[in-house]
Short mmCIF file of C-alpha atoms and ligand atoms in Angstrom, two decimals:
data_model
loop_
_atom_site.label_atom_id
_atom_site.label_comp_id
_atom_site.label_asym_id
_atom_site.label_seq_id
_atom_site.Cartn_x
_atom_site.Cartn_y
_atom_site.Cartn_z
CA MET A 24 10.41 89.58 68.11
CA ASP A 25 9.01 90.33 71.69
CA MET A 26 11.22 92.08 74.12
CA ASN A 27 11.33 88.17 75.96
CA HIS A 28 12.54 86.75 72.90
CA ALA A 29 15.10 89.31 72.03
CA ALA A 30 16.62 88.58 75.66
CA ILE A 31 16.40 84.83 75.11
CA ALA A 32 18.86 85.32 71.44
CA HIS A 33 20.28 87.80 73.42
CA ALA A 34 21.29 86.05 76.14
CA ALA A 35 22.12 83.23 73.68
CA GLU A 36 24.89 84.67 71.42
CA ALA A 37 26.28 85.81 74.52
CA ALA A 38 26.93 82.46 75.71
CA ALA A 39 28.46 81.08 72.83
CA LYS A 40 31.69 80.85 72.77
CA PRO A 41 34.09 80.29 69.56
CA LEU A 42 35.63 77.86 68.27
CA GLU A 43 37.72 76.02 70.81
CA LEU A 44 37.76 72.15 70.04
CA ALA A 45 37.40 70.36 67.10
CA ILE A 46 36.61 66.57 68.47
CA VAL A 47 38.28 63.99 65.31
CA LEU A 48 36.07 60.78 64.83
CA PRO A 49 36.50 58.60 62.20
CA THR A 50 33.90 56.08 61.12
CA LEU A 51 34.30 53.18 59.61
CA ASN A 52 30.02 51.74 59.58
CA GLU A 53 29.23 53.99 63.02
CA LYS A 54 25.77 54.26 62.15
CA ALA A 55 24.04 53.49 65.05
CA ASN A 56 26.96 55.06 67.61
CA ILE A 57 26.92 58.79 65.57
CA ALA A 58 23.79 60.07 67.86
CA PRO A 59 24.83 58.77 70.88
CA MET A 60 27.55 59.66 70.35
CA VAL A 61 27.20 63.83 69.35
CA MET A 62 24.76 63.77 72.84
CA ARG A 63 26.93 62.45 74.97
CA LEU A 64 30.06 65.63 73.29
CA GLU A 65 26.91 67.99 73.57
CA GLN A 66 26.65 66.78 77.64
CA ALA A 67 30.37 66.79 78.02
CA LEU A 68 31.72 69.79 76.68
CA GLY A 69 28.06 72.36 76.43
CA PRO A 70 26.15 73.82 74.19
CA SER A 71 28.92 75.46 71.89
CA GLY A 72 32.20 76.03 70.99
CA TRP A 73 33.15 72.55 70.04
CA GLU A 74 32.41 70.72 66.76
CA ALA A 75 32.64 66.78 65.77
CA VAL A 76 34.67 66.01 62.37
CA PHE A 77 32.83 62.67 61.21
CA VAL A 78 35.82 61.08 59.05
CA ASP A 79 33.84 57.99 57.32
CA ASP A 80 35.26 55.55 54.65
CA ASN A 81 31.93 55.37 53.15
CA SER A 82 30.91 53.67 55.23
CA LYS A 83 28.78 50.88 53.60
CA ASP A 84 25.82 51.23 56.55
CA GLY A 85 25.44 55.21 55.59
CA THR A 86 27.14 56.49 58.50
CA ALA A 87 28.31 59.56 56.34
CA GLU A 88 24.57 59.94 56.16
CA GLU A 89 23.59 59.79 59.29
CA ALA A 90 25.77 62.29 60.31
CA ARG A 91 24.74 64.62 57.72
CA ARG A 92 21.19 64.04 58.42
CA ILE A 93 21.99 64.95 61.69
CA GLY A 94 23.90 68.59 60.58
CA GLN A 95 21.36 69.91 58.83
CA THR A 96 20.27 70.73 62.16
CA ASP A 97 23.25 70.81 63.95
CA PRO A 98 26.24 72.49 62.51
CA ARG A 99 28.56 71.80 65.62
CA ILE A 100 28.13 68.33 63.53
CA ARG A 101 30.33 67.67 59.59
CA VAL A 102 31.76 65.16 57.85
CA ILE A 103 34.27 64.43 55.39
CA GLN A 104 33.20 61.12 53.69
CA ARG A 105 36.64 59.35 51.91
CA ILE A 106 36.08 57.86 48.36
CA GLY A 107 38.32 55.04 47.76
CA ARG A 108 40.53 55.27 50.97
CA ARG A 109 40.76 53.00 54.45
CA GLY A 110 42.74 54.01 57.33
CA LEU A 111 42.17 55.11 61.57
CA ALA A 112 45.40 57.25 60.54
CA SER A 113 45.15 58.93 57.71
CA ALA A 114 41.02 60.00 58.42
CA ALA A 115 42.59 61.60 61.86
CA ILE A 116 45.64 63.50 60.05
CA GLU A 117 43.27 64.05 57.50
CA GLY A 118 40.42 64.99 60.01
CA MET A 119 42.48 66.92 62.30
CA CYS A 120 43.58 69.16 59.13
CA ALA A 121 40.71 70.41 58.51
CA THR A 122 38.88 72.74 61.27
CA ALA A 123 39.39 76.59 62.61
CA ALA A 124 39.56 75.16 65.34
CA PRO A 125 43.10 76.32 67.66
CA TYR A 126 42.88 72.23 69.76
CA VAL A 127 42.14 69.57 68.07
CA ALA A 128 41.06 65.93 69.96
CA VAL A 129 40.49 62.48 68.03
CA MET A 130 39.13 59.74 69.82
CA ASP A 131 37.06 56.33 68.34
CA ALA A 132 33.24 56.72 68.00
CA ASP A 133 32.20 53.39 68.94
CA HIS A 134 31.63 54.70 72.42
CA GLN A 135 35.46 52.87 74.04
CA HIS A 136 36.39 56.10 74.89
CA ASP A 137 34.65 58.75 77.40
CA PRO A 138 34.35 62.53 75.76
CA ALA A 139 34.15 63.37 79.69
CA LEU A 140 37.91 63.64 80.20
CA LEU A 141 37.85 66.21 77.39
CA LEU A 142 37.18 69.60 79.10
CA ASP A 143 40.45 68.69 81.67
CA MET A 144 42.28 67.37 78.70
CA LEU A 145 41.82 70.73 76.80
CA ALA A 146 42.19 72.72 80.08
CA VAL A 147 45.87 70.91 80.22
CA VAL A 148 47.21 72.42 76.73
CA LYS A 149 45.50 75.25 76.92
CA SER A 150 47.66 76.44 80.09
CA GLY A 151 50.17 75.67 78.01
CA GLU A 152 51.51 73.19 80.68
CA TYR A 153 51.47 70.16 78.53
CA ASP A 154 51.26 69.73 74.53
CA LEU A 155 49.68 66.37 74.14
CA ALA A 156 46.76 64.84 77.24
CA TYR A 157 45.47 61.46 75.87
CA ALA A 158 43.49 58.87 78.11
CA SER A 159 44.99 55.93 79.51
CA ARG A 160 43.78 52.44 79.86
CA PHE A 161 47.06 51.70 82.03
CA ALA A 162 47.50 54.64 84.00
CA GLU A 163 46.54 54.45 88.11
CA GLY A 164 42.49 54.18 87.74
CA GLY A 165 41.93 53.76 84.30
CA SER A 166 41.24 50.22 82.94
CA ALA A 167 40.68 48.44 80.46
CA GLU A 168 38.19 45.57 80.43
CA GLY A 169 36.46 46.75 77.16
CA LEU A 170 39.90 45.05 75.51
CA SER A 171 38.39 42.74 73.89
CA SER A 172 41.56 39.26 74.74
CA LYS A 173 44.01 38.95 77.17
CA GLY A 174 46.24 38.86 73.66
CA ARG A 175 45.97 42.80 73.26
CA GLU A 176 46.80 43.47 77.51
CA LYS A 177 49.56 41.84 76.07
CA GLY A 178 50.93 43.43 73.03
CA SER A 179 49.74 46.62 75.28
CA GLN A 180 52.68 46.73 77.38
CA PHE A 181 55.27 45.26 75.09
CA ALA A 182 54.31 48.74 72.52
CA ASN A 183 55.21 50.64 76.05
CA SER A 184 58.33 49.44 76.17
CA LEU A 185 59.00 49.98 72.64
CA ALA A 186 56.98 53.14 72.33
CA ARG A 187 59.73 54.00 75.59
CA LYS A 188 62.83 53.71 73.71
CA LEU A 189 60.64 55.58 70.26
CA THR A 190 59.59 58.78 72.01
CA GLY A 191 61.71 58.47 74.91
CA THR A 192 58.61 59.18 76.85
CA GLU A 193 57.31 57.48 79.77
CA LEU A 194 53.64 56.46 78.36
CA SER A 195 51.46 53.98 80.72
CA ASP A 196 49.73 53.40 77.37
CA ALA A 197 51.37 53.81 73.82
CA MET A 198 48.09 52.89 71.42
CA SER A 199 46.28 55.08 73.32
CA GLY A 200 43.49 56.20 69.76
CA PHE A 201 42.07 59.29 72.23
CA PHE A 202 44.33 62.50 72.58
CA LEU A 203 44.17 66.44 72.45
CA LEU A 204 46.95 69.01 71.37
CA ARG A 205 47.47 72.26 69.62
CA ALA A 206 45.71 72.37 66.14
CA GLU A 207 48.67 74.72 64.87
CA GLN A 208 51.07 71.65 67.01
CA LEU A 209 50.30 68.22 64.33
CA ARG A 210 49.92 70.59 61.79
CA SER A 211 53.39 71.82 61.89
CA GLN A 212 53.72 67.87 61.53
CA ALA A 213 51.04 66.83 59.55
CA ASP A 214 53.45 66.15 56.34
CA ARG A 215 56.44 64.31 58.75
CA LEU A 216 53.25 61.46 59.86
CA SER A 217 53.40 58.39 58.19
CA GLY A 218 49.58 57.79 58.24
CA ILE A 219 49.90 53.75 57.95
CA GLY A 220 48.99 51.89 60.73
CA PHE A 221 47.01 52.66 63.73
CA LYS A 222 49.37 54.25 65.83
CA ILE A 223 49.22 58.09 65.03
CA MET A 224 49.29 59.41 68.90
CA LEU A 225 52.91 57.52 68.50
CA ASP A 226 53.30 58.98 65.26
CA ILE A 227 52.57 61.91 66.61
CA LEU A 228 54.92 62.02 69.44
CA ALA A 229 57.89 60.28 67.91
CA THR A 230 58.03 62.76 65.12
CA ALA A 231 57.75 65.57 67.25
CA GLU A 232 60.68 68.79 67.69
CA PRO A 233 61.43 69.54 70.16
CA LYS A 234 59.77 66.25 72.30
CA LEU A 235 56.61 66.98 73.33
CA ARG A 236 54.83 67.15 77.40
CA VAL A 237 52.48 64.77 77.57
CA LYS A 238 49.43 64.20 79.96
CA GLU A 239 48.52 60.88 81.64
CA PHE A 240 44.40 61.19 82.23
CA PRO A 241 43.26 57.56 83.08
CA LEU A 242 40.48 55.88 81.65
CA LYS A 243 38.20 53.48 81.63
CA PHE A 244 38.08 51.48 78.22
CA ALA A 245 34.03 50.62 77.87
CA GLN A 246 32.57 48.03 75.97
CA ARG A 247 31.70 49.62 72.30
CA ALA A 248 28.21 50.54 71.95
CA ALA A 249 27.72 48.79 69.01
CA GLY A 250 29.07 47.28 65.67
CA GLU A 251 32.03 45.65 65.50
CA SER A 252 35.75 46.30 65.51
CA LYS A 253 37.43 46.53 62.65
CA LEU A 254 40.96 46.56 63.52
CA ASP A 255 43.80 43.32 64.28
CA HIS A 256 46.23 44.84 66.34
CA GLY A 257 49.09 43.54 65.09
CA VAL A 258 52.00 45.40 66.93
CA VAL A 259 55.07 43.86 66.44
CA LEU A 260 54.51 44.36 62.44
CA ASP A 261 52.72 47.99 63.39
CA PHE A 262 55.92 48.90 65.31
CA ILE A 263 58.37 47.23 62.42
CA ALA A 264 56.27 48.95 59.26
CA GLY A 265 56.35 52.40 61.86
CA LEU A 266 60.56 52.20 61.78
CA TYR A 267 60.75 51.34 58.70
CA ASP A 268 58.32 54.16 57.87
CA ARG A 269 60.86 56.42 59.16
CA TRP A 270 63.69 55.14 58.64
CA LEU A 271 63.98 54.23 54.96
CA GLY A 272 60.02 54.92 53.93
CA ARG A 273 61.38 57.66 51.74
CA VAL A 274 63.61 55.86 49.30
CA ILE A 275 61.29 53.24 48.75
CA PRO A 276 58.03 53.03 50.37
CA THR A 277 56.87 50.90 53.20
CA ARG A 278 54.19 49.58 51.56
CA PHE A 279 56.33 48.01 48.76
CA ALA A 280 58.90 47.42 50.69
CA LEU A 281 56.53 44.96 52.50
CA PHE A 282 54.94 43.80 48.80
CA GLY A 283 58.54 43.17 48.23
CA THR A 284 59.42 41.07 50.84
CA VAL A 285 56.01 38.93 50.55
CA GLY A 286 56.80 38.27 46.88
CA GLY A 287 60.57 37.13 48.74
CA LEU A 288 58.54 34.29 50.19
CA GLY A 289 56.00 33.27 47.17
CA VAL A 290 59.32 32.81 45.77
CA LEU A 291 60.55 30.59 48.52
CA VAL A 292 57.14 28.69 48.67
CA HIS A 293 57.45 28.54 44.21
CA MET A 294 60.55 26.63 44.52
CA ALA A 295 59.07 23.91 47.38
CA VAL A 296 55.95 23.28 45.88
CA VAL A 297 58.19 22.30 42.20
CA GLY A 298 60.40 21.06 44.66
CA LEU A 299 57.76 18.48 45.49
CA PHE A 300 55.67 17.64 42.87
CA PHE A 301 58.81 17.48 39.81
CA ARG A 302 60.86 15.42 42.25
CA LEU A 303 59.16 14.04 45.03
CA LEU A 304 56.34 12.99 43.36
CA ASP A 305 57.26 13.18 39.40
CA LEU A 306 54.87 15.32 37.84
CA SER A 307 56.39 16.82 34.66
CA PHE A 308 58.07 19.84 35.04
CA THR A 309 55.59 21.87 33.28
CA TRP A 310 52.39 21.24 35.27
CA ALA A 311 55.04 21.17 38.74
CA VAL A 312 55.89 25.23 37.57
CA ALA A 313 52.18 25.63 36.61
CA ILE A 314 50.58 24.76 40.10
CA ALA A 315 53.67 25.94 41.78
CA THR A 316 52.74 29.22 40.15
CA VAL A 317 49.13 29.18 41.15
CA VAL A 318 49.32 27.96 45.07
CA ALA A 319 52.44 30.81 44.76
CA MET A 320 49.86 33.41 43.85
CA THR A 321 47.55 32.58 46.19
CA PHE A 322 50.17 32.79 48.72
CA ASN A 323 51.09 35.88 48.47
CA PHE A 324 47.19 37.32 47.83
CA TRP A 325 46.68 35.82 51.10
CA LEU A 326 50.05 37.55 53.34
CA ASN A 327 48.97 41.10 51.33
CA ASN A 328 45.88 40.75 52.49
CA LEU A 329 47.61 39.76 55.70
CA LEU A 330 50.48 42.10 55.87
CA THR A 331 50.86 44.81 53.26
CA TYR A 332 47.21 45.58 53.03
CA ARG A 333 46.17 45.38 56.81
CA ASP A 334 44.39 48.69 57.20
CA GLN A 335 42.78 47.92 54.20
CA LYS A 336 41.98 43.74 54.79
CA LEU A 337 39.96 41.92 52.46
CA ALA A 338 37.43 40.23 53.76
CA GLY A 339 34.39 37.48 53.26
CA ALA A 340 34.53 34.93 51.18
CA GLU A 341 33.45 36.71 48.03
CA GLY A 342 35.38 39.75 48.40
CA MET A 343 38.05 37.34 48.96
CA PHE A 344 36.93 34.85 45.83
CA PHE A 345 37.41 37.53 43.28
CA GLY A 346 40.41 40.09 45.41
CA TRP A 347 42.36 36.59 44.49
CA ILE A 348 41.09 36.44 40.88
CA LYS A 349 41.50 40.36 40.48
CA PHE A 350 45.75 39.55 42.39
CA CYS A 351 46.27 36.43 39.64
CA LEU A 352 45.08 38.74 36.75
CA ALA A 353 47.38 41.78 38.29
CA CYS A 354 50.60 39.31 38.63
CA SER A 355 50.24 37.45 34.74
CA VAL A 356 50.37 41.38 33.54
CA GLY A 357 53.43 41.24 35.48
CA ALA A 358 54.63 37.97 34.52
CA LEU A 359 53.89 39.21 31.11
CA ALA A 360 56.35 41.81 31.84
CA ASN A 361 58.92 39.93 33.27
CA VAL A 362 59.41 37.02 30.55
CA GLY A 363 59.69 39.97 27.19
CA VAL A 364 61.62 42.30 29.42
CA SER A 365 64.16 40.22 30.31
CA SER A 366 64.26 37.80 27.13
CA VAL A 367 65.62 41.44 25.24
CA LEU A 368 67.45 42.17 27.53
CA GLU A 369 69.57 38.49 27.67
CA ALA A 370 69.09 39.17 23.87
CA ILE A 371 71.13 42.48 24.27
CA GLN A 372 74.19 40.38 25.71
CA PHE A 373 72.51 41.11 29.32
CA HIS A 374 74.74 38.39 31.36
CA TRP A 375 71.08 36.38 32.10
CA TYR A 376 71.46 36.54 36.82
CA ALA A 377 71.21 40.03 35.10
CA ALA A 378 68.95 39.30 32.78
CA ALA A 379 66.80 37.43 34.49
CA LEU A 380 66.67 40.28 38.28
CA ILE A 381 65.62 43.17 36.10
CA GLY A 382 62.84 41.08 35.01
CA VAL A 383 61.50 40.34 38.56
CA ILE A 384 61.73 43.86 39.72
CA ILE A 385 59.97 45.52 37.03
CA ALA A 386 56.99 43.05 37.56
CA SER A 387 57.04 42.99 40.86
CA VAL A 388 56.91 46.95 39.95
CA TRP A 389 53.88 46.47 37.67
CA ASN A 390 52.20 43.77 40.39
CA TYR A 391 52.41 47.01 43.36
CA ALA A 392 51.23 49.27 41.01
CA LEU A 393 48.26 47.02 39.73
CA SER A 394 47.51 44.82 42.75
CA SER A 395 47.22 48.37 44.74
CA ARG A 396 44.40 48.90 42.41
CA PHE A 397 42.98 46.81 41.40
CA VAL A 398 42.54 44.60 44.27
CA TRP A 399 42.91 46.49 47.08
CA GLY A 400 42.51 50.05 46.46
CA ARG A 401 40.35 52.80 44.18
CA PHE A 402 39.01 50.43 41.86
CA LYS A 403 38.27 47.53 43.50
N1 LIG B 27 37.66 56.74 58.50
C1 LIG B 27 37.54 55.04 59.30
N2 LIG B 27 37.77 54.74 60.71
C2 LIG B 27 38.25 53.70 60.64
C3 LIG B 27 38.67 52.57 60.41
N3 LIG B 27 38.95 51.69 60.52
C4 LIG B 27 38.17 51.99 62.51
N4 LIG B 27 38.12 52.91 62.11
C5 LIG B 27 36.99 53.48 63.77
O1 LIG B 27 37.76 53.93 64.04
C6 LIG B 27 37.09 53.53 65.54
C7 LIG B 27 38.61 51.93 66.22
O2 LIG B 27 38.30 51.35 65.80
P1 LIG B 27 37.89 49.44 66.58
O3 LIG B 27 36.99 48.88 65.39
O4 LIG B 27 36.69 49.71 67.50
O5 LIG B 27 39.41 49.54 67.02
P2 LIG B 27 39.16 48.73 68.24
O6 LIG B 27 39.15 49.36 68.74
O7 LIG B 27 40.62 48.81 68.20
O8 LIG B 27 39.20 47.45 68.33
C8 LIG B 27 35.82 53.64 65.32
O9 LIG B 27 35.15 54.46 65.69
C9 LIG B 27 35.87 53.18 63.42
O10 LIG B 27 34.91 53.08 63.59
C10 LIG B 27 39.44 53.41 58.98
O11 LIG B 27 40.02 52.10 57.64
N5 LIG B 27 39.05 54.52 58.30
MG1 LIG B 28 36.77 50.37 69.08
#
């Protein structure tokens, strides 16, 4: 190494800052957005002192491979590839727990969030003046033009008013997915976060004890660069699920409660269809029950896909068809268990009402266990 090279190497070393900030970017089919995002991060944050953690839920388009390709020559770029897992909130939590950086930020990988805000956000948290900095589309100077519909804007405003009650903090954009805080703070409350739904920042604010001091930064919410949106924001449902999860989720898990509620509605559908075909259309009872069973299972499959598993929804004709078949198979296992158990209980002198009810509960646990694994889960 001649003198010149040595001097340059030395200068580079001196300039290299220790790791300070990790940017966590949950991804689902964002391949084309990765390389441009890395460039923008570098522009905003300089050559060192940061790393980007892409948390990819095994995207079919090769997002994880793309991030790895860049990571081979750029050690600031890291990948967590999750197999058989879905969900924005849990991806963000895992990413934030997977870094040595003292500060963590979460942002979307689709270029709707502007990385240029990161340094200012970091500065206010680092100074100790605030605990959490976030980018708001509705703060003075921000804009929500990138929001795809009026309905979503309305939903966001409704969410803010609910969030105020939940967190006791005035937020102009409670649904923001772009925020920064001390990693230590996040880790200290990670086991209290639900990981369900999309409102991870809100969850952090609601579970923090004592309350966090929050600083807003106006965000010009851009249009998504490449690819398409994966989320639909059922704001109200997210809130109800979130609230339930906080108060009762430890006793009866949120997803099972949703599944059970859907099942209850399915019973109503079943009864209505039996009534229609047996009483009104004069079909034989057996046929009426058979038709009602198929209708109710289809209804339950559809509603569970929409509500219970909305963060890992099946889509496309093929996905829906095979999902439906598997759901029906899962339910028939539950139905067999139901008939078996309730018959035995009735035979050993249980009141018929209790016997039937216990049969239903056992069947729904079975159905839930099987379908969460084979219809929407890991082995789908
Ligand atoms: N890891 C992971 N990332 C997700 C999931 N759903 C969405 N994302 C990512 O979260 C960010 C926001 O999602 P997007 O579809 O743009 O939502 P929108 O901006 O509200 O339309 C993007 O970077 C997505 O790739 C998921 O289930 N898992
Ligand atoms: Mg987006």
